[in-house]
Short mmCIF file of C-alpha atoms and ligand atoms in Angstrom, two decimals:
data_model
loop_
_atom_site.label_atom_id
_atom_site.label_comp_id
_atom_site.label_asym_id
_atom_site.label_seq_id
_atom_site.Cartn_x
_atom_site.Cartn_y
_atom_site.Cartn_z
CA UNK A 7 -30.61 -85.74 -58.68
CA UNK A 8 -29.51 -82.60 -56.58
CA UNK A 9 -25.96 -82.83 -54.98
CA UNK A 10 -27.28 -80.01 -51.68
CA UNK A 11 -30.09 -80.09 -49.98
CA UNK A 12 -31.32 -76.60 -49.42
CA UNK A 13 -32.79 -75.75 -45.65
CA UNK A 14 -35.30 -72.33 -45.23
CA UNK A 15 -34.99 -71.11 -41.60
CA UNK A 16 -35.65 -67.68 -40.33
CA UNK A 17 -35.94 -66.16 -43.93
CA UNK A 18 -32.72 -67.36 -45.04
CA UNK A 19 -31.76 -70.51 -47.21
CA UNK A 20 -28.70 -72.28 -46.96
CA UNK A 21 -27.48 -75.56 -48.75
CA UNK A 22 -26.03 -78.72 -47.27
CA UNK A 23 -23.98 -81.33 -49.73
CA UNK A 24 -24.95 -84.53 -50.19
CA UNK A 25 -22.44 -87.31 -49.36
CA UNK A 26 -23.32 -90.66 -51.60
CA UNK A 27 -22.96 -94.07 -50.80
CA UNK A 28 -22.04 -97.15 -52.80
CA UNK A 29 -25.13 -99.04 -50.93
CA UNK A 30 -27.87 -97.97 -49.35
CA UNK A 31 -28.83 -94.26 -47.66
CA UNK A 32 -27.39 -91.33 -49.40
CA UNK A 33 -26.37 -88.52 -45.94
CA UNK A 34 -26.87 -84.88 -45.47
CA UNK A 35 -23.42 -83.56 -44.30
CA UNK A 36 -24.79 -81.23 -41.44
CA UNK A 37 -21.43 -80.70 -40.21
CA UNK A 38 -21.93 -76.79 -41.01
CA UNK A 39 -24.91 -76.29 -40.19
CA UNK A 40 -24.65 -74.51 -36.68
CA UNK A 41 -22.06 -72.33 -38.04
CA UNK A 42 -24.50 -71.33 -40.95
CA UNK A 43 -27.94 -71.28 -38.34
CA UNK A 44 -27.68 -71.80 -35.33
CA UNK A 45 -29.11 -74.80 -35.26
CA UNK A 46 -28.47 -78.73 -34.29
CA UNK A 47 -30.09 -81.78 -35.17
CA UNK A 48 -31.71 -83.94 -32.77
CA UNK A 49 -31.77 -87.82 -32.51
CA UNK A 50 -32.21 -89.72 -29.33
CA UNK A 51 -30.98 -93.17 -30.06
CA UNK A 52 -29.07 -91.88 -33.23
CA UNK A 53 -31.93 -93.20 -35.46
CA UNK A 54 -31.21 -91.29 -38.14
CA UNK A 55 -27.61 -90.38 -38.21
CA UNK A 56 -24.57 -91.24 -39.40
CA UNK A 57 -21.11 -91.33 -37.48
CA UNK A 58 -18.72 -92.12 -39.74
CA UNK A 59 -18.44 -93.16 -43.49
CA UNK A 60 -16.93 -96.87 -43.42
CA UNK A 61 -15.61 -99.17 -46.12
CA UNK A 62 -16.04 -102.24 -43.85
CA UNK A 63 -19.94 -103.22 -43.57
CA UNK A 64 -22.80 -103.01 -45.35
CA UNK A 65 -26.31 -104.25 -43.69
CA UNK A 66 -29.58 -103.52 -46.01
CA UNK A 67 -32.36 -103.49 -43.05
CA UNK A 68 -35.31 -103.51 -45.43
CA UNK A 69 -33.69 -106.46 -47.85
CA UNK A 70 -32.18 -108.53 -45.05
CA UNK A 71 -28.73 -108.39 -46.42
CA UNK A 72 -25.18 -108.14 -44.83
CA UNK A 73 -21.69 -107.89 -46.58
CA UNK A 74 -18.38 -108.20 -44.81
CA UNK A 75 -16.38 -106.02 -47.59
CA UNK A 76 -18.26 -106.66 -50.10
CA UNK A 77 -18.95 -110.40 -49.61
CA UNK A 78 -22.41 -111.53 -48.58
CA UNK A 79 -22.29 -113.57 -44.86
CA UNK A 80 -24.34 -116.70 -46.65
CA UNK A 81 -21.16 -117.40 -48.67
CA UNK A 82 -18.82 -116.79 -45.82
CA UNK A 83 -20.34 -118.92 -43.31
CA UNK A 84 -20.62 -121.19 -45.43
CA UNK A 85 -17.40 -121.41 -47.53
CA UNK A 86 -14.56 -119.29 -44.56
CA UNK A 87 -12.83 -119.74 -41.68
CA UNK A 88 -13.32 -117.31 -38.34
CA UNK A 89 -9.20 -116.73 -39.64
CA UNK A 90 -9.82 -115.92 -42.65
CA UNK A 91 -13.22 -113.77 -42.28
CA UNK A 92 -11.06 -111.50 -39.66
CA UNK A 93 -8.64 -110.87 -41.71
CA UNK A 94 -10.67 -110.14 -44.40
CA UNK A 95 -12.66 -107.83 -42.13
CA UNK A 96 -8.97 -106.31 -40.52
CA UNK A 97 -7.05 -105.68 -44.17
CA UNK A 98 -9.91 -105.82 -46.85
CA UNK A 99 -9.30 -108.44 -48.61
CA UNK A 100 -9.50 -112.51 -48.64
CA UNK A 101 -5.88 -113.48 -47.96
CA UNK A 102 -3.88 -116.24 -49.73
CA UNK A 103 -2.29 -119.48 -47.91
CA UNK A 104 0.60 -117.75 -47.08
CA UNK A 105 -0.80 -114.77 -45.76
CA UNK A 106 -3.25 -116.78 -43.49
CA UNK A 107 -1.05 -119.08 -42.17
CA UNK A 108 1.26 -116.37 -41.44
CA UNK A 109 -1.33 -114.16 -39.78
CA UNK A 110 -2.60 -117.20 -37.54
CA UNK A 111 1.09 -117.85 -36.76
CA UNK A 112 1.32 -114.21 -35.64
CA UNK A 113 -1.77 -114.89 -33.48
CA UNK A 114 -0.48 -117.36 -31.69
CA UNK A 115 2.61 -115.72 -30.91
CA UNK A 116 0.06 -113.49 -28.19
CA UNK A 117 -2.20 -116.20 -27.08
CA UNK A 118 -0.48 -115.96 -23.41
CA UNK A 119 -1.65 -113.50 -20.88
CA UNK A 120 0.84 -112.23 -17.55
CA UNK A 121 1.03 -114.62 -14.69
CA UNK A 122 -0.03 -111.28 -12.35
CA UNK A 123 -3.00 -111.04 -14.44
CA UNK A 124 -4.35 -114.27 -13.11
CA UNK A 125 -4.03 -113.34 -9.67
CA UNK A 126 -6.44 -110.71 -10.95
CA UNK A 127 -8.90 -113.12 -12.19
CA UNK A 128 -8.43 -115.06 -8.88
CA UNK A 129 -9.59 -112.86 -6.90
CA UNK A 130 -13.39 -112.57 -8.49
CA UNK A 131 -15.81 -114.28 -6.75
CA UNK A 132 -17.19 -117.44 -8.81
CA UNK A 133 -20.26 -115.70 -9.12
CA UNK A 134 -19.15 -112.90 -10.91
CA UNK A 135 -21.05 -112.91 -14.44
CA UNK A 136 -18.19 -113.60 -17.22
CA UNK A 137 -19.04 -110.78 -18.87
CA UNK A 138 -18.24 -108.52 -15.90
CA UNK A 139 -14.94 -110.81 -15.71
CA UNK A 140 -14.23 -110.00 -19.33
CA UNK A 141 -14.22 -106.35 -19.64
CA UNK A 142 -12.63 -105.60 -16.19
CA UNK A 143 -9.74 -108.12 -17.32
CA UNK A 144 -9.45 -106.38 -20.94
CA UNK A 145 -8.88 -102.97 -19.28
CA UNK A 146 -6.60 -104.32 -17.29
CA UNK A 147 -4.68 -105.72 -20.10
CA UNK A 148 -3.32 -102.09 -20.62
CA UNK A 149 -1.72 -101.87 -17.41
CA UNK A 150 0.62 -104.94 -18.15
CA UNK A 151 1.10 -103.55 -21.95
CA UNK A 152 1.35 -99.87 -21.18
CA UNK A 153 3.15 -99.33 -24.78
CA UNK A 154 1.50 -96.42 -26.55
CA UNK A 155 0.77 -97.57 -30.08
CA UNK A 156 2.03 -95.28 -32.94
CA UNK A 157 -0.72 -95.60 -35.11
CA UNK A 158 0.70 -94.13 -38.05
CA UNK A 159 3.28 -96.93 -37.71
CA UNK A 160 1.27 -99.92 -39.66
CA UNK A 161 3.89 -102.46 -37.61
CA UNK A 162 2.73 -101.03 -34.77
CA UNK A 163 -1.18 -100.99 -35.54
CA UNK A 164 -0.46 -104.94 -36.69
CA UNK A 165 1.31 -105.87 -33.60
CA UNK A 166 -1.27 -104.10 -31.34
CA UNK A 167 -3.92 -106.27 -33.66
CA UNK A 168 -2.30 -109.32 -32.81
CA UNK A 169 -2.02 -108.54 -29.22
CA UNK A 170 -5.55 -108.13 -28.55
CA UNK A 171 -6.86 -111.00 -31.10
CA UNK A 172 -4.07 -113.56 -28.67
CA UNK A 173 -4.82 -111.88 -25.62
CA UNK A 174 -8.87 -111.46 -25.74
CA UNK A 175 -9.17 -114.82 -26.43
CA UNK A 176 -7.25 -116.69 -23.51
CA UNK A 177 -9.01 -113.73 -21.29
CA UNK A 178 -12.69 -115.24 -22.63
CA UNK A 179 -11.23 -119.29 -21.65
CA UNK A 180 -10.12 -117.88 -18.06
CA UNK A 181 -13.58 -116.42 -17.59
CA UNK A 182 -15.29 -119.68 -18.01
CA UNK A 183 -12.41 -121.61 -16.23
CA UNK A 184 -13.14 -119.00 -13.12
CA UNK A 185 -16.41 -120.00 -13.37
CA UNK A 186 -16.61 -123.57 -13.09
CA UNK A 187 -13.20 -123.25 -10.58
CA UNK A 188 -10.74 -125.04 -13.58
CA UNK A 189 -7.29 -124.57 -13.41
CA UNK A 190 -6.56 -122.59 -16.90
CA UNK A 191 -5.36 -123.98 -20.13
CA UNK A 192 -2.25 -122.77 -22.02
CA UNK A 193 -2.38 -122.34 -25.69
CA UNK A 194 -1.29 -124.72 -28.23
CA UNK A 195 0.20 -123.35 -31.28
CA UNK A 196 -0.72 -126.75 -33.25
CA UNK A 197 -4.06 -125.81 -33.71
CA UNK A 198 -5.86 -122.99 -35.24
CA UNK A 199 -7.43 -120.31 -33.75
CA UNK A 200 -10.78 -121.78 -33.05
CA UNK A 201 -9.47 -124.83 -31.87
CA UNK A 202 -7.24 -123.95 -29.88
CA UNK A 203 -9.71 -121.11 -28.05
CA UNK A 204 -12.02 -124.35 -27.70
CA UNK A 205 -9.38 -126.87 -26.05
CA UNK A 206 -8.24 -123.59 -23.64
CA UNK A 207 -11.98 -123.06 -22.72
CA UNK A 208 -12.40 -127.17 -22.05
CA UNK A 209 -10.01 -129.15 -21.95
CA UNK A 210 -9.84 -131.18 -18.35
CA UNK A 211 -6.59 -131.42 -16.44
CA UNK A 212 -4.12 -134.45 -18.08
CA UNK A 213 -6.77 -135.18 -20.69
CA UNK A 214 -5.95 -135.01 -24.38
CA UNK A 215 -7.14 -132.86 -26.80
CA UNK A 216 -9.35 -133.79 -30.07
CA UNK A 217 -10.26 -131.52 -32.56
CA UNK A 218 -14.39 -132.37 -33.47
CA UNK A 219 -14.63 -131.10 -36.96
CA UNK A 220 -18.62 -130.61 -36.13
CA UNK A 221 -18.09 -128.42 -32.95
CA UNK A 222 -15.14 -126.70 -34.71
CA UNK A 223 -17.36 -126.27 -37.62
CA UNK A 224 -19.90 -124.79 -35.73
CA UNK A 225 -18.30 -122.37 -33.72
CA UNK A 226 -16.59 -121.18 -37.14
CA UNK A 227 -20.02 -120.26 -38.29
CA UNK A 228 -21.12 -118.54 -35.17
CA UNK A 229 -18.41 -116.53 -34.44
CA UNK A 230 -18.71 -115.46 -39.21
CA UNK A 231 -21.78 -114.55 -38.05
CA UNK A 232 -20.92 -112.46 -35.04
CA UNK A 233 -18.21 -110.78 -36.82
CA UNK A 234 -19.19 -107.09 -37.55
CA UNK A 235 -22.19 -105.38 -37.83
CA UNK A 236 -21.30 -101.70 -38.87
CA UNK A 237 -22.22 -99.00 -36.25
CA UNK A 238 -24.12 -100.92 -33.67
CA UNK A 239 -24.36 -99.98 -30.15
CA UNK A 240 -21.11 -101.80 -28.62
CA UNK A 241 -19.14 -100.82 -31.92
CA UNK A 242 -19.86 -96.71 -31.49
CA UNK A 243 -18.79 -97.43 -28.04
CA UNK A 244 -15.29 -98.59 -28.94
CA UNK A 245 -14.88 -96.35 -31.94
CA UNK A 246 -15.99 -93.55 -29.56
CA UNK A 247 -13.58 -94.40 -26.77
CA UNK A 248 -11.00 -94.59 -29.11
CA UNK A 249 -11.42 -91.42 -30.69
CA UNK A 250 -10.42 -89.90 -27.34
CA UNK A 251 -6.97 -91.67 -28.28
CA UNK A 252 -7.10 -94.10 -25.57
CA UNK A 253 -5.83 -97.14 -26.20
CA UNK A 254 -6.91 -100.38 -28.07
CA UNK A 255 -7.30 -102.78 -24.77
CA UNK A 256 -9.43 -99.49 -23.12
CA UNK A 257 -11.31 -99.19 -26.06
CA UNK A 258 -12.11 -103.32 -26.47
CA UNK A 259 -12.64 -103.46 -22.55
CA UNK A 260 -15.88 -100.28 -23.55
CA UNK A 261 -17.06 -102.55 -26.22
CA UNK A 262 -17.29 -105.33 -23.94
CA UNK A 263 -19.40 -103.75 -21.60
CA UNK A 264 -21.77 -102.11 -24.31
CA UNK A 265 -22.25 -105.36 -25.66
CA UNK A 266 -23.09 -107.15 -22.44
CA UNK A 267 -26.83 -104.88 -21.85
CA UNK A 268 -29.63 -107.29 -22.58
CA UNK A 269 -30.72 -105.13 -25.65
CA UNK A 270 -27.49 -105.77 -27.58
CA UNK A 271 -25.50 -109.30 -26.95
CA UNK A 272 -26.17 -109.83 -23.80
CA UNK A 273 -29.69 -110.96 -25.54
CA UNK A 274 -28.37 -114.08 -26.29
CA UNK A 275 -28.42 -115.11 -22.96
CA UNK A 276 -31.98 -113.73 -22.42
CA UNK A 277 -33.71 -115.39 -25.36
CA UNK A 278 -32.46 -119.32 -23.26
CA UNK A 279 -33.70 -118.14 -20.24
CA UNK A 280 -37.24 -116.80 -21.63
CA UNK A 281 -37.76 -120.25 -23.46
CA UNK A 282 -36.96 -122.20 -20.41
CA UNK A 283 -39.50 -119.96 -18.71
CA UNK A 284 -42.38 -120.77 -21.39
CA UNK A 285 -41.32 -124.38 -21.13
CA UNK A 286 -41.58 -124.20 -17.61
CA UNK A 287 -44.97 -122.30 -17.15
CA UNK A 288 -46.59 -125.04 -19.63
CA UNK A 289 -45.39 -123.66 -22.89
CA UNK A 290 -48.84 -121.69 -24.17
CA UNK A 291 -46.89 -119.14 -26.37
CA UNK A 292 -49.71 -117.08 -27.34
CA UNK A 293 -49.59 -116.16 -23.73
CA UNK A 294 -46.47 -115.15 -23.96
CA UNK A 295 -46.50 -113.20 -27.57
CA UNK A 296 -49.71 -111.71 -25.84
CA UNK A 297 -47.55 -110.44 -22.78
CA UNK A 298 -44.74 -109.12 -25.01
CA UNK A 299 -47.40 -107.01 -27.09
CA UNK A 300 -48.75 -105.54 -23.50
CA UNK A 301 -47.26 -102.04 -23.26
CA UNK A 302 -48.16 -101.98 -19.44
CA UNK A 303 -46.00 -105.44 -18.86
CA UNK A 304 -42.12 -105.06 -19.40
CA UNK A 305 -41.86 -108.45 -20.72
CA UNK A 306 -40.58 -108.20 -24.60
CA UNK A 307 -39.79 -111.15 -27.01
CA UNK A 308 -35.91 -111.43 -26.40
CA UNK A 309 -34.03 -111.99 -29.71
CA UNK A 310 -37.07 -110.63 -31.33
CA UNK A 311 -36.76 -106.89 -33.35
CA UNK A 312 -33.79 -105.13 -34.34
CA UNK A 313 -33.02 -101.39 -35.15
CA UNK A 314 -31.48 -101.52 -38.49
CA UNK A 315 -33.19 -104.77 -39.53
CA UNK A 316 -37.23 -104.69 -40.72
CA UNK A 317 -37.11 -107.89 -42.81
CA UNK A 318 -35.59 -111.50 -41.39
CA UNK A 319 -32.02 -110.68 -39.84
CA UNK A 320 -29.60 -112.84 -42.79
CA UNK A 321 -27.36 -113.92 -39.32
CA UNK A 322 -30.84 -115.41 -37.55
CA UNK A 323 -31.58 -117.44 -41.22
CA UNK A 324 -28.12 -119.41 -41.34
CA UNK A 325 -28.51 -119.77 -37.74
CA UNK A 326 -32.11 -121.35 -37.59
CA UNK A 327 -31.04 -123.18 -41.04
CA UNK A 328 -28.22 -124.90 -39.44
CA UNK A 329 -29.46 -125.53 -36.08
CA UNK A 330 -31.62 -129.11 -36.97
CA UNK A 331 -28.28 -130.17 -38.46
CA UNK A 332 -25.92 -129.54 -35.65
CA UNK A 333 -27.73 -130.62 -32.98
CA UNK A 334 -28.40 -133.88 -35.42
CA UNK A 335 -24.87 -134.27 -35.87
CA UNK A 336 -24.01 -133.67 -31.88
CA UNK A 337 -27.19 -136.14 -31.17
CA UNK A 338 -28.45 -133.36 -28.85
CA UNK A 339 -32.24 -133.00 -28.73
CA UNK A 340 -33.81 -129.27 -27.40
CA UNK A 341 -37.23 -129.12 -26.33
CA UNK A 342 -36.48 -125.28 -26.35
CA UNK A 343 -35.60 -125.50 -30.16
CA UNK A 344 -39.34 -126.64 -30.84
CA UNK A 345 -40.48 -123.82 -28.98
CA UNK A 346 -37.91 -121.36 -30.18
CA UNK A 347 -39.93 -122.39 -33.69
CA UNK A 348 -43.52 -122.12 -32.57
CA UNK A 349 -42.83 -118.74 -30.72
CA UNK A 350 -41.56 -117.83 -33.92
CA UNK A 351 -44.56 -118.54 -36.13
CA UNK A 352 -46.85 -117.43 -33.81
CA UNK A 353 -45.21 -114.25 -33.57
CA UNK A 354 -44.79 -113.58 -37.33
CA UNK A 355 -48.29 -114.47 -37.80
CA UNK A 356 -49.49 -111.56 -35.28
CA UNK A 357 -50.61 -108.14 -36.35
CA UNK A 358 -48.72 -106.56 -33.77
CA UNK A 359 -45.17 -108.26 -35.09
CA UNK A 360 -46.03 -107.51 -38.97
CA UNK A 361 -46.78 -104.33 -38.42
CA UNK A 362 -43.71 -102.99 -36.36
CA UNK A 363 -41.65 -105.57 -38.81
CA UNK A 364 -40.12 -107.38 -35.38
CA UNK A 365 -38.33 -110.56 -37.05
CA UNK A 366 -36.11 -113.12 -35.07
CA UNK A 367 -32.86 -111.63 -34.68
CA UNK A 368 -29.32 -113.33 -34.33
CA UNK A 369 -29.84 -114.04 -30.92
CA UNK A 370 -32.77 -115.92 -31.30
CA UNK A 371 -31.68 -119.23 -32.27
CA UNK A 372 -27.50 -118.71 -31.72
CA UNK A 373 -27.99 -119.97 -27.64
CA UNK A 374 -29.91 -122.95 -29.15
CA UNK A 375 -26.84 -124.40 -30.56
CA UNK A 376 -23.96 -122.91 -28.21
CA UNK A 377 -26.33 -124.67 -25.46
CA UNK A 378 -25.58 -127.99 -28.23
CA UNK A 379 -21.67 -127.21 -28.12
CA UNK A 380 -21.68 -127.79 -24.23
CA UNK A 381 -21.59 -123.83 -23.48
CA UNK A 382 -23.40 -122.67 -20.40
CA UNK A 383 -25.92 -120.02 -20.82
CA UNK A 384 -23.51 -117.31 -18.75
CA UNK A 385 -21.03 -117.85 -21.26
CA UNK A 386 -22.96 -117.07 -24.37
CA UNK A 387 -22.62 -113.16 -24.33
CA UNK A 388 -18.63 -114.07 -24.33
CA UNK A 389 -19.01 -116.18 -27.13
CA UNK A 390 -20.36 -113.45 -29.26
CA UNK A 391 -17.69 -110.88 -27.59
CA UNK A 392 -15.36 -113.22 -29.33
CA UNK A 393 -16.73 -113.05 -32.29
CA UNK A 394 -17.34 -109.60 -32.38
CA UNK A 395 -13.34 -108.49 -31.78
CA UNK A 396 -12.47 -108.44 -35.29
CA UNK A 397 -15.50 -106.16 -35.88
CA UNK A 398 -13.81 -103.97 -33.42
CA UNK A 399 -10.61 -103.70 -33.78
CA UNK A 400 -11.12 -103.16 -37.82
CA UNK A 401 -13.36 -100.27 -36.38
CA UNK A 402 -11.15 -98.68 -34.04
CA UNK A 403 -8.58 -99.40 -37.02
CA UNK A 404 -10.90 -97.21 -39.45
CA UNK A 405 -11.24 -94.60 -36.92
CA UNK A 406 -7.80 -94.18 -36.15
CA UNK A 407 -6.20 -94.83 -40.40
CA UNK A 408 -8.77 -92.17 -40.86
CA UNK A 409 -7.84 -89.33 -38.07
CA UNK A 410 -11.25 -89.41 -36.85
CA UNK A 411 -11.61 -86.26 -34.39
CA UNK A 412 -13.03 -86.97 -30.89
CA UNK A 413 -16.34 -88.39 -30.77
CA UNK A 414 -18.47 -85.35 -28.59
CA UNK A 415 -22.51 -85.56 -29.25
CA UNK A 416 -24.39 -82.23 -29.03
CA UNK A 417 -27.48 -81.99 -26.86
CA UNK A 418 -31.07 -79.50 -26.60
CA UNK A 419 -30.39 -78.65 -22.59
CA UNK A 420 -34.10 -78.50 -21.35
CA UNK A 421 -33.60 -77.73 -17.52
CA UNK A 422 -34.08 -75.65 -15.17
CA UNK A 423 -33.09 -71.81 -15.69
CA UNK A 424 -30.20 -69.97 -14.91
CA UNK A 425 -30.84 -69.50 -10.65
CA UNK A 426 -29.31 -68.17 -7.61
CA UNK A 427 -27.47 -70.93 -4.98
CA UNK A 428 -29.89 -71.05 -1.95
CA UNK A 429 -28.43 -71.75 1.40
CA UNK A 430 -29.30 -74.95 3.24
CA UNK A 431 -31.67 -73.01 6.42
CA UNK A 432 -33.62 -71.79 3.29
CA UNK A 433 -35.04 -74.49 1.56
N1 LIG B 529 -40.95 -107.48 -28.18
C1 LIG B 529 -42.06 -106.70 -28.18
N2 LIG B 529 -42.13 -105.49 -28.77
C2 LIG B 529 -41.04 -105.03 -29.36
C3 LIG B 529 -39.84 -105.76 -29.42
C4 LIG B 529 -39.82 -107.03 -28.80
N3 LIG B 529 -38.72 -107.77 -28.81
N4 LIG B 529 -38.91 -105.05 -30.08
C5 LIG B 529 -39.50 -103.91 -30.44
N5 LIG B 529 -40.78 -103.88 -30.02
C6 LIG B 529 -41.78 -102.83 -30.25
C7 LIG B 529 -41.55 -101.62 -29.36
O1 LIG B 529 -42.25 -101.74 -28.15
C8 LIG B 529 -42.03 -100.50 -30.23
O2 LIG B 529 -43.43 -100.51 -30.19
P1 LIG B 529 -44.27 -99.11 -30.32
O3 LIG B 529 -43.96 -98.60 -31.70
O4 LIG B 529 -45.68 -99.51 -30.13
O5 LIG B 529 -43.75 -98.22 -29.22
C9 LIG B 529 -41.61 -100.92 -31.63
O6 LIG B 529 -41.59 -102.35 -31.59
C10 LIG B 529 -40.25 -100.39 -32.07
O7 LIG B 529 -39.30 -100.80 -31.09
P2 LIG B 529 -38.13 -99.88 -30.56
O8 LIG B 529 -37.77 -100.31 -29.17
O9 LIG B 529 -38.47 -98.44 -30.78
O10 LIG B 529 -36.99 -100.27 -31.59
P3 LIG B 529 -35.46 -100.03 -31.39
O11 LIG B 529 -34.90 -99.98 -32.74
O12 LIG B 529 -35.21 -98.85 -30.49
O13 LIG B 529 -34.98 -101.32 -30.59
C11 LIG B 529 -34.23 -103.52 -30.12
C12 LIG B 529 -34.41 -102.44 -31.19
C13 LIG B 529 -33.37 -104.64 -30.66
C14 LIG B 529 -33.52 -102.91 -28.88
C15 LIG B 529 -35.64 -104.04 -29.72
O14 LIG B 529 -36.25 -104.64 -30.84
C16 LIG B 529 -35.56 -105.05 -28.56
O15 LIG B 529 -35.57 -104.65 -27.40
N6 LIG B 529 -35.51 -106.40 -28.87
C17 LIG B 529 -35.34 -107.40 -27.84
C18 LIG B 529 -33.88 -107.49 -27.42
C19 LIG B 529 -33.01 -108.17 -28.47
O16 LIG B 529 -33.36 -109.20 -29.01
N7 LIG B 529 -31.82 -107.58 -28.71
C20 LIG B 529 -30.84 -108.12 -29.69
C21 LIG B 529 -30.70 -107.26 -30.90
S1 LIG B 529 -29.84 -108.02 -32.25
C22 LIG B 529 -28.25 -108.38 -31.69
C23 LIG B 529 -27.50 -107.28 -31.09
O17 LIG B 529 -27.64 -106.10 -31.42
O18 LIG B 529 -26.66 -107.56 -30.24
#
């Protein structure tokens, strides 16, 4: 097969190299292709385009397939820790014993946030969406850690790593505490990572703590699954912030409000509210799946469709696989879980679904089971911006390793002409 591809424009040919991947999508490298034509490429929505080559992620769309460096997400979910699985995703490889207990030691060492920063959180109004709360607190994390990272020092990058794994976490417990007007929880260095985020988030004044291997379990698996996702939406946004050079917490704090849009993770929370709303209204989903396939009506299936993915989404199988069992195991019964599945097959079965390949995404059935774990609907775009970090920060670590220049878009400028300034008394 040809290494170039060869371009004819304006009677003149010129060739662009191939760049090859280990999975999936070979690229054009266009990067000269101005200089050689005068031309740019167009793609609204960057459909078609590569912005970086990564060693972190690989998701096959068409095969419904998703490896965190290399290692498919079935096994992880089913055989890792959250621990483990970031630093997998952060260094590249599966640690040993030592190396994870020393890296969730390190964690905990930053699991503590300035007393000045709660006056911050204080002073939102309880009805402030967490999300809101979350990025406006991460960005505000710089200003008490104004240290400029040298990130050609890799005890620097580690210790900024650490920072913002401690730090973002104890920021996503105060939003909730703000929320439901708890005093906040300090961190306990006893327990790991995941249960010691879950005793911060609920743990009621003078009341003990104990670890439930089921919950624990279960938010271990949710947050695998939430962990990375190559170059989605939120993801660009903090590897494009960061290629400006600003700093991790400003780049986190973009990421965080990317992810929050009701396309992206702030589905989650959409897809519980649109299957209390079928309940409600009587629960006749073909009206609904009929609504949803109505281009004049705005309604669309939340947690339904995906960009990359045209087959089931691998994250929405483990999810809808293991949601029976946990809510079993918590003795929780959903009405919304039995809807969640007829919406489901009544959508797969329609013409309209096959045909634009729309499966049930990760956010279908995720709310179905953080709803299980005692986590109110508000909260749920938070608990995937906790899962998500990792994902980031190896991202923003790629970027930055790999002297990424500054992230600047082209565009085809289709207004108005070059025109005279006409003074106010004329128009
Ligand atoms: N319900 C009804 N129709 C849909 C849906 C849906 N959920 N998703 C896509 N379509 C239709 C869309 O109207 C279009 O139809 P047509 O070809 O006739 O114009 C076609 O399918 C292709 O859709 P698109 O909007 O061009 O696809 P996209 O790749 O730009 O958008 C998406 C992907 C995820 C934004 C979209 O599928 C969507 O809005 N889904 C609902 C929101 C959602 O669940 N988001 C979570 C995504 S996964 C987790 C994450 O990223 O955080």
């Amino acid at each position: 097969m040809s290494s170039n591809v060869k371009i004819s424009y304006n009677n003149s040919e010129v060739e662009l190299p191939i760049v090859k991947s280990v999975y999936g999508a070979d690229a054009v490298d266009i990067s000269t292709l101005k200089a050689q034509t005068g031309l740019i490429t167009l793609d609204v929505g960057f459909k078609n385009t590569g912005s970086t080559k990564s060693r972190i992620t690989y998701l096959d769309g068409a095969e419904g397939k998703l490896l965190y460096r290399g290692y498919p997400i079935e096994q992880l979910s089913e055989k890792s820790t959250f621990t483990e699985v970031m630093y997998l995703l952060l260094h590249g490889e599966l640690p040993t014993l030592n190396q994870l207990e020393k890296f969730e030691r390190d964690i905990m060492e930053h699991c503590y946030v300035s007393q000045e920063m709660e006056q911050i959180l204080q002073n939102f109004p309880r009805s402030a969406h967490p999300m809101g709360v979350l990025s406006s607190l991460t960005s505000a994390l710089t200003a008490f850690n104004p240290r400029i990272v040298d990130v050609k020092s890799p005890e620097d990058m580690y210790e900024a790593t650490l920072m913002m794994l401690g730090k973002f976490m104890v920021l996503c417990t105060w939003t909730y505490r703000k929320k439901f007007g708890l005093p906040i929880n300090y961190s306990n260095p006893k327990l790991d990572y995941v249960s010691n985020f879950h005793q911060m988030m609920f743990r009621k004044p003078f009341e003990e703590y104990k670890v439930d291997p089921v919950v624990i379990d279960s938010l271990n698996k949710l947050f695998i699954l939430h962990a990375d996702h190559e170059q989605n939406c939120s993801t660009s946004a903090v590897r494009i912030t960061g290629s400006s050079h600003a700093g991790l917490f400003a780049s986190i704090s973009a990421g965080v409000s990317a992810l929050w849009g009701p396309l992206h993770g702030g589905a989650n929370q959409a897809v519980i509210e649109m299957l209390e709303m079928i309940k409600h209204d009587g629960g006749d989903l073909q009206k609904w799946v009929d609504k949803a396939k109505d281009k004049s009506d705005d309604f669309r299936l939340m947690g339904f469709g995906h960009r990359v993915y045209k087959n089931f989404d691998p994250r929405a199988k483990i999810i809808k696989k293991a949601c029976d069992g946990i809510l079993e195991k918590l003795g929780v019964e959903d009405e919304v879980l039995e809807i969640a599945k007829g919406l489901e097959k009544v959508a797969l079965e329609d013409p309209y679904f096959v045909e634009r390949k729309l499966y049930p995404n990760v956010d279908f059935y995720s709310g179905i089971i953080y709803r299980a774990l005692g986590i109110p609907t508000e909260m749920f775009t938070v608990m995937f911006a906790l899962g998500r970090l990792p994902g980031w920060i190896s991202q923003w670590k790629e970027m930055r390793d790999n002297n990424e220049p500054i992230g600047r878009p082209m565009q085809v400028y289709i207004g108005a002409e070059r025109r005279d300034y006409v003074p106010m008394n004329e128009r």
